[in-house]
Coordinates of C-alpha atoms and ligand atoms in Angstrom, one line a residue:
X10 CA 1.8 5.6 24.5
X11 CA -0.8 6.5 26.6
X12 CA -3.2 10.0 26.4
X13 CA -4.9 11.9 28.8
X14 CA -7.2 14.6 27.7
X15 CA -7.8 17.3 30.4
X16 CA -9.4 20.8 30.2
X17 CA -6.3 22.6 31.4
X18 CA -2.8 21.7 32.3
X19 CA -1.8 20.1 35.2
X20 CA 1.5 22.0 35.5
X21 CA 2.6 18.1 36.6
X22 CA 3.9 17.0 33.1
X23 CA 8.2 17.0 32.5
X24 CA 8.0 18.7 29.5
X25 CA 5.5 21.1 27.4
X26 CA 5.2 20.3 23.8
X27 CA 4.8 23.7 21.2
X28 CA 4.2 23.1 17.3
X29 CA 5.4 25.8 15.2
X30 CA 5.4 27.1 11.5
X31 CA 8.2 29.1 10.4
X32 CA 8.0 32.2 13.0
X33 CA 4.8 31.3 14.6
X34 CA 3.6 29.1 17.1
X35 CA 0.4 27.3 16.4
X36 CA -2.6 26.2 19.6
X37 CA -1.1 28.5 21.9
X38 CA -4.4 30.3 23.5
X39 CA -3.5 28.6 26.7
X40 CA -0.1 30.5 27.4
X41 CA 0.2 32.7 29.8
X42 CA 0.8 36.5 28.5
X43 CA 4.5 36.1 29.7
X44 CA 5.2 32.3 28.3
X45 CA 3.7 34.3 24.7
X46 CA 6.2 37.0 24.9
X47 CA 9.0 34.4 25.4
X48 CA 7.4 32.0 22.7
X49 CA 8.0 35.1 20.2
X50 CA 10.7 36.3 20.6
X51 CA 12.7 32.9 20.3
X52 CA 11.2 32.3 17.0
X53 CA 11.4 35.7 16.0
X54 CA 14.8 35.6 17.3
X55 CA 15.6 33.0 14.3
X56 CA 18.2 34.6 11.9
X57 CA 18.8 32.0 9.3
X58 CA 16.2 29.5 7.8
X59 CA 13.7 27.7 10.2
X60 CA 13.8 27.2 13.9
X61 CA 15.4 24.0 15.3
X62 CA 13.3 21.1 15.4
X63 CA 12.9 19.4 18.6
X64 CA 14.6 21.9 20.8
X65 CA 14.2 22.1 24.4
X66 CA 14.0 25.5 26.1
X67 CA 12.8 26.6 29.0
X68 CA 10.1 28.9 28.5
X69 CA 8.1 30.6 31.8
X70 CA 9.7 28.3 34.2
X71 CA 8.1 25.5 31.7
X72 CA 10.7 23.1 29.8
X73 CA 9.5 23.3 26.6
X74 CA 9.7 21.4 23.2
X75 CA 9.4 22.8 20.2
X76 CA 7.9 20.8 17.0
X77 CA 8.3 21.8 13.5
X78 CA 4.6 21.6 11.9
X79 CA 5.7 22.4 8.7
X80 CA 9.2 20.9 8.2
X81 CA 8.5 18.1 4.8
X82 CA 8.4 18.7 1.9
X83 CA 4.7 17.9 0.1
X84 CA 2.5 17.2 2.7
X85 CA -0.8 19.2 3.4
X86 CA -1.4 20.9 6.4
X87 CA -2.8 18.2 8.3
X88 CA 0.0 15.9 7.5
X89 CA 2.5 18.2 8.8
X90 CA 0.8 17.6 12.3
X91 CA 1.2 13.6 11.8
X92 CA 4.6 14.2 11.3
X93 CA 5.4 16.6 13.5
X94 CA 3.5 14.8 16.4
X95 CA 5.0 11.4 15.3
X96 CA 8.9 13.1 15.9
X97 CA 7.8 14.1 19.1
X98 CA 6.7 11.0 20.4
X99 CA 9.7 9.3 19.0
X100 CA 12.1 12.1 20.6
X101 CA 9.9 11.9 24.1
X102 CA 10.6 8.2 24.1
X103 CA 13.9 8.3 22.9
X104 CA 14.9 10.9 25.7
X105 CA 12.7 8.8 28.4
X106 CA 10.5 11.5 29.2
X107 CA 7.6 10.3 31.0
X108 CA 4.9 12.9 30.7
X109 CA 4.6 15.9 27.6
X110 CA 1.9 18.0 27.5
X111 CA 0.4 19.0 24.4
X112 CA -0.9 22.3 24.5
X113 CA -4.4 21.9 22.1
X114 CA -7.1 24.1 23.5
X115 CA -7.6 25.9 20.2
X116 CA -7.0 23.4 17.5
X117 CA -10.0 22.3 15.1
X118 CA -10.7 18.5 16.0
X119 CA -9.4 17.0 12.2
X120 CA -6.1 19.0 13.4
X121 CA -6.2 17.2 17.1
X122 CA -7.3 14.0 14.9
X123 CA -4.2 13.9 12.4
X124 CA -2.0 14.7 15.8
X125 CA -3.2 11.7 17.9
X126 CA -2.4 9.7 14.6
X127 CA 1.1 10.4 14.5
X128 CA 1.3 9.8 18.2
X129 CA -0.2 6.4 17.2
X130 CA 2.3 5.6 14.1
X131 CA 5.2 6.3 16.5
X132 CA 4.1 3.5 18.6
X133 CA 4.1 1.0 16.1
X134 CA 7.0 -1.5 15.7
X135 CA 7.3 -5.0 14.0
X136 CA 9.2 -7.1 16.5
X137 CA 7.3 -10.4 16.0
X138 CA 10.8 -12.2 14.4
X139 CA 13.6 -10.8 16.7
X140 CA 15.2 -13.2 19.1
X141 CA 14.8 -10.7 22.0
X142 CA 12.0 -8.4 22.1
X143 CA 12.5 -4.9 23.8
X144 CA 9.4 -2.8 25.7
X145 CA 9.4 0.4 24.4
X146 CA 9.7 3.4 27.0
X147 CA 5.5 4.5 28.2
X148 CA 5.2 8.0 27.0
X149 CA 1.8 9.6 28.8
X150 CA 0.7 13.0 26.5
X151 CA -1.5 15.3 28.6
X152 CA -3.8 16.7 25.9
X153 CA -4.9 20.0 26.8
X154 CA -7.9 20.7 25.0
X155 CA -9.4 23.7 27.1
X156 CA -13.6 23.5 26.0
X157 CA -13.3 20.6 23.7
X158 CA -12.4 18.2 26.2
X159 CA -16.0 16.3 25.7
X160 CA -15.4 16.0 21.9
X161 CA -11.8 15.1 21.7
X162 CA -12.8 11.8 23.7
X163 CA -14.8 10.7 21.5
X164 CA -12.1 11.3 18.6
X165 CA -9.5 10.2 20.2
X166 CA -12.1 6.8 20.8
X167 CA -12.0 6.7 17.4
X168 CA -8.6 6.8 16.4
X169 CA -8.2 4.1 18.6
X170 CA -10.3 1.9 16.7
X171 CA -8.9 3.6 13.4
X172 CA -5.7 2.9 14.4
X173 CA -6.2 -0.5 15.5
X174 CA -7.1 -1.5 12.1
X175 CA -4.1 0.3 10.6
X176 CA -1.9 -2.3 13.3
X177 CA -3.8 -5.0 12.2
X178 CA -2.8 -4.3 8.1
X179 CA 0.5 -3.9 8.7
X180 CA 0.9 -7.0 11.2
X181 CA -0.7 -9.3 8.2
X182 CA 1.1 -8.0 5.2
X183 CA 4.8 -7.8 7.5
X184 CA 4.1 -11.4 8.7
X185 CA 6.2 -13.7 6.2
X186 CA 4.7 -15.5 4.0
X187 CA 5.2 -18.9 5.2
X188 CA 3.6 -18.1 8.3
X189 CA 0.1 -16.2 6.8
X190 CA -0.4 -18.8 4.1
X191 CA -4.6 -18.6 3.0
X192 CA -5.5 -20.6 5.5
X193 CA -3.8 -18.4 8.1
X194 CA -5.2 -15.7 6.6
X195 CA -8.8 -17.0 6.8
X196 CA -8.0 -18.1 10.7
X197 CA -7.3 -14.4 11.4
X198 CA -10.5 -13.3 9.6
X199 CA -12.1 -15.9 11.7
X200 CA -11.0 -14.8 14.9
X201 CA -11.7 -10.8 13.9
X202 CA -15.6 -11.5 12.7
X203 CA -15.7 -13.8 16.1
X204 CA -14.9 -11.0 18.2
X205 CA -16.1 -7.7 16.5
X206 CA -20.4 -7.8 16.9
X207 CA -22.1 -7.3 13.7
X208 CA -19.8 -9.5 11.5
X209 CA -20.6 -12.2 9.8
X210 CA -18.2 -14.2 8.0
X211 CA -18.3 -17.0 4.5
X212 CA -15.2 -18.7 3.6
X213 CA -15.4 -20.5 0.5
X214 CA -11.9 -23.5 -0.4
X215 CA -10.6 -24.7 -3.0
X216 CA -14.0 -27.2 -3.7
X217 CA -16.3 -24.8 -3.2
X218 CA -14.6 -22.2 -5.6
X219 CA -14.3 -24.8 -8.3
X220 CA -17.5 -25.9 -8.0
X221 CA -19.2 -22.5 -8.0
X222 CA -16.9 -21.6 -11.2
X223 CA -14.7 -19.1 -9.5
X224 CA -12.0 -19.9 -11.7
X225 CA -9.7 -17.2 -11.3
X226 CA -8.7 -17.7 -8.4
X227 CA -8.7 -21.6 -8.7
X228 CA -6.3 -21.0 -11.8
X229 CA -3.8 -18.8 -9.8
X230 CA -4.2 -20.8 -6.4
X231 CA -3.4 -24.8 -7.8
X232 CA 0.3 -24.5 -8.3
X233 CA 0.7 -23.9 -4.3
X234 CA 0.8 -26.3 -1.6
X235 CA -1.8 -24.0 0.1
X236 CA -5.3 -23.9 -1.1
X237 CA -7.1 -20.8 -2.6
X238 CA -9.7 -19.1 -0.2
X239 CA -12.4 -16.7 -0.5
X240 CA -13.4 -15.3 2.5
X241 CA -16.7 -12.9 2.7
X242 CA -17.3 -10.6 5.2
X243 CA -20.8 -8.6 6.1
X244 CA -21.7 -5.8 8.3
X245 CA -25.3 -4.5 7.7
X246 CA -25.2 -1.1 9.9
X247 CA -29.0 -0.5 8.5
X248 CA -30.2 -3.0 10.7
X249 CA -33.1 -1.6 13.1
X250 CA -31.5 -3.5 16.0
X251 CA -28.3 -1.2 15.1
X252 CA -30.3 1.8 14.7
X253 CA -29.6 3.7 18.0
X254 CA -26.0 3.0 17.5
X255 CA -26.0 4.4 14.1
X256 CA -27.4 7.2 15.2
X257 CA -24.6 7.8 17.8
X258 CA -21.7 7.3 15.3
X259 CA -23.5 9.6 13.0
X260 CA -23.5 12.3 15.2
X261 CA -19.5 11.3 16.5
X262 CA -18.6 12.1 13.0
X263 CA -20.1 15.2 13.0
X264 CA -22.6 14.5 10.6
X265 CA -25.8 16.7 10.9
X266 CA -28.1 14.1 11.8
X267 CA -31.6 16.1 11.4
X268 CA -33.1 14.6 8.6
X269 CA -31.2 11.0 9.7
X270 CA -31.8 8.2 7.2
X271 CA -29.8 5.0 6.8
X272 CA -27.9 4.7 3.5
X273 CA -29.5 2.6 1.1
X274 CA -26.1 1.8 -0.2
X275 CA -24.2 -1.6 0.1
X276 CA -20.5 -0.8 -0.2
X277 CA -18.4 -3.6 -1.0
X278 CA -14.7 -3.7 -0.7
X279 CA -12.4 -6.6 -2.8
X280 CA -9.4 -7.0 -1.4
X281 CA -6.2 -9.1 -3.6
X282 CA -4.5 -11.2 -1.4
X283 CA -1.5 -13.0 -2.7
X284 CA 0.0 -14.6 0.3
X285 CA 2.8 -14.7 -2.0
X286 CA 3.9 -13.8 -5.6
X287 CA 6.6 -16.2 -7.0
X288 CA 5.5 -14.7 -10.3
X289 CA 4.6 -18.6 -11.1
X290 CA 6.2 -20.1 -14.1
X291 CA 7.0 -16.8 -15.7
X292 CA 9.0 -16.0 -12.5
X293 CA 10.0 -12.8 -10.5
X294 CA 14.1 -11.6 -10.6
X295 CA 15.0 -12.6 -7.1
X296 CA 15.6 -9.0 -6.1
X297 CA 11.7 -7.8 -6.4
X298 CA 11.2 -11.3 -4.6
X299 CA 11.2 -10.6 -1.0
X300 CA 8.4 -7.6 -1.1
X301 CA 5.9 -10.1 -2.3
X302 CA 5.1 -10.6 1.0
X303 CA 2.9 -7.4 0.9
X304 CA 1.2 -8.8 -2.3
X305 CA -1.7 -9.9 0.1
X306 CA -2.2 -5.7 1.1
X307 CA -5.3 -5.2 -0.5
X308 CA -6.7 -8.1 1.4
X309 CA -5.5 -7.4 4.9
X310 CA -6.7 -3.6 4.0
X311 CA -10.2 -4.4 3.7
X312 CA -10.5 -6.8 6.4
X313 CA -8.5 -4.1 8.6
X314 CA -11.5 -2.0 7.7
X315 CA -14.3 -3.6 8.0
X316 CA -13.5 -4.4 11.7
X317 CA -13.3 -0.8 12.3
X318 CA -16.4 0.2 10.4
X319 CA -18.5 -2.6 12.2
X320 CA -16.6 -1.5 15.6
X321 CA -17.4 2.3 14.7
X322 CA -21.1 1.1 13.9
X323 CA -21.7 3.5 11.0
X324 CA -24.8 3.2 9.6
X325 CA -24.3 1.8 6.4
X326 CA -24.0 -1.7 4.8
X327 CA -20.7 -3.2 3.9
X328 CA -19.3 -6.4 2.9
X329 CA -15.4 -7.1 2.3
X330 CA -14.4 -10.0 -0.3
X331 CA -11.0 -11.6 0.2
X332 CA -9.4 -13.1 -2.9
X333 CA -6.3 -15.3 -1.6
X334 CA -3.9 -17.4 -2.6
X335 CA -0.3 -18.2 -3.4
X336 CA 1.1 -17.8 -6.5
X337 CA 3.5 -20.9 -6.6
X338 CA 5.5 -23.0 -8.3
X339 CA 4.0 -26.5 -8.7
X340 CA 3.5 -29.7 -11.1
X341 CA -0.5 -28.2 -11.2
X342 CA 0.7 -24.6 -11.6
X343 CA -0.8 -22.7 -14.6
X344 CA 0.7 -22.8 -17.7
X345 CA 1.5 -20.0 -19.5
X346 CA -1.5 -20.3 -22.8
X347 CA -4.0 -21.7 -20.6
X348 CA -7.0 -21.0 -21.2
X349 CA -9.8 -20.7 -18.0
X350 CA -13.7 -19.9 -17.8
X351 CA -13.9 -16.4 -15.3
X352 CA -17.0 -16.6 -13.0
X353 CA -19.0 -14.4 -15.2
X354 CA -18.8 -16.1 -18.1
X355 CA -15.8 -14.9 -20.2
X356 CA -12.9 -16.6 -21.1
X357 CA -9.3 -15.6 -20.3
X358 CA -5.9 -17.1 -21.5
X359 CA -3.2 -16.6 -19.0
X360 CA -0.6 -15.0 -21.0
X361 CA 1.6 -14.3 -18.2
X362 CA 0.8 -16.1 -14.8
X363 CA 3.0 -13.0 -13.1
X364 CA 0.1 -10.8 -14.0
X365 CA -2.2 -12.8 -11.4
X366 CA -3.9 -10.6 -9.7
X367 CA -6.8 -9.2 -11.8
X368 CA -7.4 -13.1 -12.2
X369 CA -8.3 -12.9 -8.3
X370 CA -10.3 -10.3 -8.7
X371 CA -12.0 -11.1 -11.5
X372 CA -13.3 -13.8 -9.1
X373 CA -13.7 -10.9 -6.4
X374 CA -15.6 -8.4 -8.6
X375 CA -18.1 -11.2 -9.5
X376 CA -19.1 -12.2 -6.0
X377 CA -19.3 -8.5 -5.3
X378 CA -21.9 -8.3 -7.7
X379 CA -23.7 -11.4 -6.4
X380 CA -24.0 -10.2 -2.6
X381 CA -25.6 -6.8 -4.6
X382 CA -23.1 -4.2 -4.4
X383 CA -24.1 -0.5 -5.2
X384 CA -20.3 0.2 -5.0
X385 CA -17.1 -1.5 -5.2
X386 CA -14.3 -0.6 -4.5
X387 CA -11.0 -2.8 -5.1
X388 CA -7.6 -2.5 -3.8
X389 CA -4.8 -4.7 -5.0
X390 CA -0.9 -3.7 -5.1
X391 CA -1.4 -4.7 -8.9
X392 CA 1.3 -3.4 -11.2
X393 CA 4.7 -2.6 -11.4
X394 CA 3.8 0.0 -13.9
X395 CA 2.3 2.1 -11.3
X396 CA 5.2 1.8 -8.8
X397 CA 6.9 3.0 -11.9
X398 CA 4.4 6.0 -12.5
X399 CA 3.9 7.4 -9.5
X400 CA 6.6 6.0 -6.7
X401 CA 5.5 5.1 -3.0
X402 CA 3.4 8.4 -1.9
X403 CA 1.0 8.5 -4.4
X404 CA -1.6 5.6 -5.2
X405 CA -3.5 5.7 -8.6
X406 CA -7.2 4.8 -8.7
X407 CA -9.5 4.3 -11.5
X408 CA -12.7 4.5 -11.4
X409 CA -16.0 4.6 -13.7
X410 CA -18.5 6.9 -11.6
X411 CA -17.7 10.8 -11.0
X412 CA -19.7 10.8 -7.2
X413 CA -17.4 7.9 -6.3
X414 CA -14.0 9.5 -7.5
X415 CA -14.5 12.6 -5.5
X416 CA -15.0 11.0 -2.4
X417 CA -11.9 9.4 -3.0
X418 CA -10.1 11.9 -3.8
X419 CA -11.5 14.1 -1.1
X420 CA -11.6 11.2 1.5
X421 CA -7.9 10.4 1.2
X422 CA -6.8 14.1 1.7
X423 CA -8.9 13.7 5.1
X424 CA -6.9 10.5 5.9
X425 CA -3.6 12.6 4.7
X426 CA -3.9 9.4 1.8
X427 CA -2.8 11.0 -2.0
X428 CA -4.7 9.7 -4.9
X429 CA -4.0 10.6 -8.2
X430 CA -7.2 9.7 -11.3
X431 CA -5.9 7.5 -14.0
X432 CA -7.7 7.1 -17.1
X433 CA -9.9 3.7 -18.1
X434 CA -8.3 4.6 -21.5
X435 CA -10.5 3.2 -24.2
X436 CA -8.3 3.2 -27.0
X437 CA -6.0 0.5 -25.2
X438 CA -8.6 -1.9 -24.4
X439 CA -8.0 -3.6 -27.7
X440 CA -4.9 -4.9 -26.4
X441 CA -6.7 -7.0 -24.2
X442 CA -7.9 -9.2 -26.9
X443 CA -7.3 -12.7 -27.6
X444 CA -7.0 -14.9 -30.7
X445 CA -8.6 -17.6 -28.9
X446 CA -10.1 -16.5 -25.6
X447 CA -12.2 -13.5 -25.0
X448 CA -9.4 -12.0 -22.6
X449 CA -5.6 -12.1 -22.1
X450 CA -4.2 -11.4 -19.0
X451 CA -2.2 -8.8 -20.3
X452 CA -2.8 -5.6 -22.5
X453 CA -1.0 -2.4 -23.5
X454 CA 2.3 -1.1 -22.4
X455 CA 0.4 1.4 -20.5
X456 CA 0.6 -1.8 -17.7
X457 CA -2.0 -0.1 -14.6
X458 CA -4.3 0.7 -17.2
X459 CA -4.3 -2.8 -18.8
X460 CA -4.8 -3.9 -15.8
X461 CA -7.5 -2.0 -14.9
X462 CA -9.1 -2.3 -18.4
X463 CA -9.1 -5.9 -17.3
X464 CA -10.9 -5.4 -14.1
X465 CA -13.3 -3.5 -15.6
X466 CA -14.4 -6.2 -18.1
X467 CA -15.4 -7.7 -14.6
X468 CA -17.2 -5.5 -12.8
X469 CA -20.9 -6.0 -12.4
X470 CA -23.4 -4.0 -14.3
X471 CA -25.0 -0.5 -13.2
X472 CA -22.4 -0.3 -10.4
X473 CA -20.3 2.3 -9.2
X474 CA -16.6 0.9 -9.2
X475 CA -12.8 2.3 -8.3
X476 CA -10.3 0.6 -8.7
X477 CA -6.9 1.8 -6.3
X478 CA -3.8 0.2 -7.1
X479 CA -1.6 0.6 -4.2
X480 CA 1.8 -1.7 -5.1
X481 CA 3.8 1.5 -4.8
X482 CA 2.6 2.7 -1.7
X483 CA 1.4 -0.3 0.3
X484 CA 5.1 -1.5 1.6
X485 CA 7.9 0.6 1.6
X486 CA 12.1 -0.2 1.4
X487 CA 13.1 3.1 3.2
X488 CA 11.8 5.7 5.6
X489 CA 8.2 7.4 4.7
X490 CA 6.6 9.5 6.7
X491 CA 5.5 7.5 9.8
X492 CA 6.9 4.3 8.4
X493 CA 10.2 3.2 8.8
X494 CA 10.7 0.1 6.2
X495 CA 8.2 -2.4 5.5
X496 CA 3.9 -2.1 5.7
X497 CA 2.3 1.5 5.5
X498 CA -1.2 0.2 6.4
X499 CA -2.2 2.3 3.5
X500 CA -6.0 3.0 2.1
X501 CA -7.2 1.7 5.5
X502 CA -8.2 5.1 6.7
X503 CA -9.6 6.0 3.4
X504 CA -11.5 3.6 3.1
X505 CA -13.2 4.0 7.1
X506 CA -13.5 7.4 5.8
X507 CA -15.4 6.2 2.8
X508 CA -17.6 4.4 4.9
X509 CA -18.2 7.3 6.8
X510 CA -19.1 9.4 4.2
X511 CA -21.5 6.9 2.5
X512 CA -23.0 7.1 5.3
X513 CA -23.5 10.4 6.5
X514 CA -27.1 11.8 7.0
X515 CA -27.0 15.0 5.3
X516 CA -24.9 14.9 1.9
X517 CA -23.7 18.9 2.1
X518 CA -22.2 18.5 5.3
X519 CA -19.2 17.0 3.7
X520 CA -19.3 18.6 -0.1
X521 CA -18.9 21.4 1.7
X522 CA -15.9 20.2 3.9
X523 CA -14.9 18.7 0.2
X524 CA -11.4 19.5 -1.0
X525 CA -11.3 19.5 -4.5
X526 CA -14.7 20.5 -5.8
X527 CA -17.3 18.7 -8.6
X528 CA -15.6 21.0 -11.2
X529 CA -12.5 20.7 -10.9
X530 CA -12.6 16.8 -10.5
X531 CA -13.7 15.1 -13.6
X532 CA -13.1 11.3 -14.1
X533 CA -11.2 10.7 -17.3
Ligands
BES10 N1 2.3 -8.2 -7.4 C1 2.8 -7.7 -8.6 C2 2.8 -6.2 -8.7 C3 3.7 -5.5 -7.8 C4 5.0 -5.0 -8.2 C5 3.4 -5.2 -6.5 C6 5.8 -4.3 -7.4 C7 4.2 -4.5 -5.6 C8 5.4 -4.1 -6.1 C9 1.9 -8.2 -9.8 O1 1.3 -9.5 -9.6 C10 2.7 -8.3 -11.0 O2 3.7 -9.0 -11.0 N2 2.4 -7.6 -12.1 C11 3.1 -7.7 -13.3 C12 2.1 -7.7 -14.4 C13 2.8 -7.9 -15.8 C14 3.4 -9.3 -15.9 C15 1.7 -7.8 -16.9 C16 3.9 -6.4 -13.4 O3 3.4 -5.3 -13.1 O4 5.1 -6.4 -13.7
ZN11 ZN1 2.4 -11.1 -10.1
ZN12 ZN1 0.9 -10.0 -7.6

């Protein structure tokens, strides 16, 4: 896919693409008076239900497309135009048809941004294991954006580097797991902080994690064949020397930049990465086997977005913690009783070595804390429970500060990313008791909220924290949205987003683009 954004139409491309909701067309201040008339009065000329989507007509002399903006069920506004804009791409290829014009000249710029992202998801295809390996037809879209040419550059710039990220995610968690054990997974980060400027990068083995007492991952990592890693990765966007490029990203983001300071926040992001989930000795059915592949998501999230955040060079400081390891079957795996000292002190006894992750995290959490996080966010396809609660378009967070939630919240919906609140629910952390540690690794029935009761018995002091549990949404077994089976990339837009907000100059610039408001939002 390639784009070209021009002030007005060329009159050169094959075919002229039109989004419409119900009877009326959407961007269309750059017909002519006559192409208007025609425009109406096939939509108006519907009887029954909706307009075909996808349908070809000629309209002025111009073949023209027309795209259904409003044709799913559930989505907001802006994901309609992902959608709508990813069906046309995958329609322009299918049919071969080497240049479609997208008429854009009026569209707000987080509509043309959402648009270009579908274009981008259409692209997208996981090839790496088939025998022969097929190049996918060019598509060129001619973007006409009338006066915004200037400032549709630079966002379409940045869904570039957006996007790559989102690539990057979904290459790592689809790659098998054989093939992105930890150590492949700490060679990737390798490479990434190598060639992205500002990135600095600490990986931490087996010897150094047992010797600096981070235990939880040690204790979920020694049954495998493949060593345990954490990997730590920093991008300090306060810097002076990065000053002038702050600056610029600020203003890209549309951030009011008068009174410009540099956040004083250090954001860090804690990422679980299970190469693989046998389950260990309390071991997975063989049919919710295969998927564990993704259980290393949370990781390949946050390294996916840090290398856009340091690429993007917002002006704040943020460090990415990768917990991985494989959860194996071995003569030195963990025994179901065991008993383990957590980095900060507290004692856990591994009731069931299938509930692994918040043991990796615990280990996460702790060294977030260390490097001085203000916030922490951690993302981990956790629990079954919430696959269970909320299915694969919605992904539960918990979280213990009210500022932090609503960005989330208010973030995602930017990124067309749902998140629902879940309560820290008091009355079950009980549960988590032991009769001879401090902790058990499992808790109430209520299983995402055990979970993150557990977390939370990890998470520094005086520090804002959400935790997002993405196992229902992270990988998917059937067509959603713009993925067709397998790795959604999912968070990693949120969480640039996040970045970008943290970052902003003036606060009310974005409460007031905010979605759900301070009142209406209330963590539980
Ligand atoms: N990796 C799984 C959670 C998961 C399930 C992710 C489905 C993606 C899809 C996690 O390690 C796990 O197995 N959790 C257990 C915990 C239980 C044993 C307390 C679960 O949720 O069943
Ligand atoms: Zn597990
Ligand atoms: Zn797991």
């Amino acid at each position: 896919m390639k784009t070209n954004i021009v002030n007005t139409a060329s009159g050169k491309a094959n075919v002229s693409a039109l989004f419409f909701v119900k009877k009326s067309v959407q961007f269309s201040n750059v017909l002519s008076e006559n192409a208007v008339t025609q425009v109406e009065s096939v939509l108006n000329g519907m009887k029954d239900g909706p307009f075909e989507d996808l349908e070809l007509l000629e309209i002025d002399g111009v073949s023209t497309i027309f795209v259904d903006a409003a044709k799913e069920r559930g989505l907001s506004a802006l994901d309609h135009l992902r959608m709508a804009a990813y069906r046309l791409a995958k329609r322009a290829c299918k049919r071969q048809i080497p240049t479609v014009s997208i008429m854009l000249a009026d569209a707000a710029p987080e509509q043309f941004k959402s648009i270009l992202h579908g274009l981008h998801y259409a692209d997208y295809k996981f090839d790496a294991y088939k025998s022969k390996q097929k190049d996918a037809f060019q598509v060129t879209f001619e973007i006409v954006a009338g006066e915004q040419v200037a400032e549709f550059k630079k966002i379409a710039e940045e869904v570039a580097v957006e996007h790559k990220a989102v690539v990057l995610a979904k290459n790592l968690i689809n790659t098998c797991a054989s093939d992105l054990t930890p150590a492949e997974f700490v060679d990737n980060a390798n490479t990434i902080a190598k060639y992205t400027p500002g990135l600095s990068i600490k990986v931490r083995n087996m010897k150094q994690l047992e010797k600096e007492g981070f235990m939880g991952l040690v204790t979920v990592g020694k049954g495998s064949s493949h060593e345990p890693y954490m990997i730590t990765l920093n991008y300090d966007g306060t810097k002076p020397a990065r000053k002038g490029a702050a600056k610029v990203a600020a203003k890209s983001a549309k951030i009011a930049d008068k009174n410009a300071r540099t956040s004083a926040d250090h954001l860090v992001l804690v990422g679980k990465g299970l190469t693989f989930d046998t389950g260990g000795l309390c071991l997975k059915p063989p049919k919710s086997m295969p998927e564990m592949i993704s259980d290393m998501s949370g990781a390949a999230t946050v390294l996916a977005a840090i290398q856009a955040i340091a690429t993007l060079e917002l002006p704040i400081k943020v460090s990415t913690v990768c917990c991985l390891a494989e959860n194996a079957i071995g003569f030195k795996s963990v025994l179901p009783g065991d008993i383990f000292k957590a980095k900060n002190g507290k004692t856990v006894m591994v009731d069931n070595t299938d509930a692994e992750g918040r043991l990796v995290l615990s280990d996460g959490l702790a060294e977030a804390g260390e490097i001085g996080a203000t916030h922490i966010i951690d993302i981990a396809t956790l629990t079954g429970a919430m696959v269970r609660a909320l299915g694969y378009a919605v992904a539960g967070f918990f979280c213990n500060d009210d500022d932090l939630g609503l960005k989330v919240i208010n973030g995602g919906e930017a990124c067309c990313e749902k998140f629902w609140s879940m309560p820290l629910e008091e009355e079950y952390a009980d549960a988590l008791k032991d009769k001879f540690a401090d902790l058990k690794n499992t808790g109430s029935d209520a299983g995402a909220i055990a979970a993150a009761l557990f977390l939370q018995e990890f998470v520094p002091e005086n520090t804002a924290w959400a935790h997002w549990d993405i196992a229902g949404t992270a990988f998917v077994n059937k067509t959603w949205k713009y993925t067709e089976y397998g790795a959604t990339g999912f968070g990693v837009q949120t969480l640039i987003e996040l970045a970008r907000r943290m970052s902003k100059a003036d606060e009310e610039s974005i409460e007031n683009d905010a979605v759900v408001s301070e009142d209406e939002y209330k963590v539980c």
